Coordinates of C-alpha atoms in Angstrom, one line a residue:
X1 CA 0.0 0.0 0.0
X2 CA 2.8 2.4 0.7
X3 CA 4.2 1.9 -2.8
X4 CA 0.9 3.0 -4.3
X5 CA 0.8 6.1 -2.1
X6 CA 4.3 7.0 -3.1
X7 CA 3.5 6.5 -6.8
X8 CA 0.5 8.7 -6.4
X9 CA 2.6 11.4 -4.7
X10 CA 5.1 11.2 -7.5
X11 CA 2.4 11.6 -10.1
X12 CA 1.1 14.7 -8.3
X13 CA 4.6 16.1 -8.2
X14 CA 4.9 15.5 -11.9
X15 CA 1.8 17.6 -12.6
X16 CA 3.1 20.2 -10.2
X17 CA 6.3 20.4 -12.2
X18 CA 4.3 20.9 -15.4
X19 CA 2.4 23.7 -13.6
X20 CA 5.8 25.3 -12.7
X21 CA 6.4 25.8 -16.4
X22 CA 3.1 27.8 -16.5
X23 CA 4.3 29.9 -13.6
X24 CA 7.5 30.8 -15.4
X25 CA 6.0 31.4 -18.8
X26 CA 2.4 32.4 -18.1
X27 CA 1.1 35.1 -20.4
X28 CA -0.8 36.9 -17.6
X29 CA -0.6 37.4 -13.9
X30 CA -3.8 35.6 -13.3
X31 CA -2.5 32.5 -15.1
X32 CA 0.6 32.6 -13.0
X33 CA -1.4 32.9 -9.8
X34 CA -3.6 30.0 -10.7
X35 CA -0.4 27.9 -11.4
X36 CA 0.9 28.9 -8.0
X37 CA -2.3 27.7 -6.4
X38 CA -1.8 24.4 -8.3
X39 CA 1.7 24.3 -6.8
X40 CA 0.4 24.8 -3.3
X41 CA -2.5 22.3 -3.6
X42 CA -0.3 19.7 -5.3
X43 CA 2.4 20.2 -2.7
X44 CA 0.0 19.7 0.1
X45 CA -1.4 16.6 -1.5
X46 CA 2.0 15.1 -2.1
X47 CA 3.1 15.8 1.4
X48 CA 0.0 14.2 2.9
X49 CA 0.4 11.1 0.7
X50 CA 4.1 10.9 1.7
X51 CA 3.1 11.3 5.4
X52 CA 0.6 8.4 5.1
X53 CA 3.1 6.2 3.4
X54 CA 6.1 6.8 5.7
X55 CA 6.6 7.3 9.4
X56 CA 8.4 10.6 9.1
X57 CA 7.4 12.9 11.9
X58 CA 6.2 16.5 11.1
X59 CA 5.3 16.1 7.5
X60 CA 1.6 16.9 8.2
X61 CA 2.7 20.1 9.9
X62 CA 4.7 21.1 6.8
X63 CA 1.7 20.4 4.6
X64 CA -0.4 22.6 6.9
X65 CA 2.1 25.4 6.7
X66 CA 2.2 25.2 2.9
X67 CA -1.6 25.3 2.8
X68 CA -1.6 28.5 4.9
X69 CA 1.1 30.1 2.8
X70 CA -0.7 29.3 -0.4
X71 CA -4.0 30.8 0.8
X72 CA -2.2 34.0 2.0
X73 CA -0.5 34.3 -1.4
X74 CA -3.9 34.2 -3.0
X75 CA -5.3 36.8 -0.7
X76 CA -2.3 39.1 -1.2
X77 CA -2.7 38.8 -5.0
X78 CA -6.3 39.8 -4.9
X79 CA -5.6 42.8 -2.6
X80 CA -2.7 44.0 -4.7
X81 CA -4.4 43.6 -8.0
X82 CA -5.5 46.8 -9.7
X83 CA -9.3 47.0 -10.2
X84 CA -11.2 49.3 -12.3
X85 CA -14.0 49.8 -9.7
X86 CA -11.7 51.3 -7.0
X87 CA -12.5 54.9 -6.1

């Protein structure tokens, strides 16, 4: 069972790596931000799968920290984005 979890974590990391290309070469800021959200979500998923497959202590805490940082990055992007309806 642990092998299947680690293979799933590897597949998720592969899709996250493809998303990293989108971060680097995205045409717009919104595309880049969505790719960063993919990186955060995929990273959390891979970390949680690795934590379930192994007995390494603290991996769940790292996943939680990554989830918090990812959500704060999204909020910061929305707050900093220029909007036409601001007065």
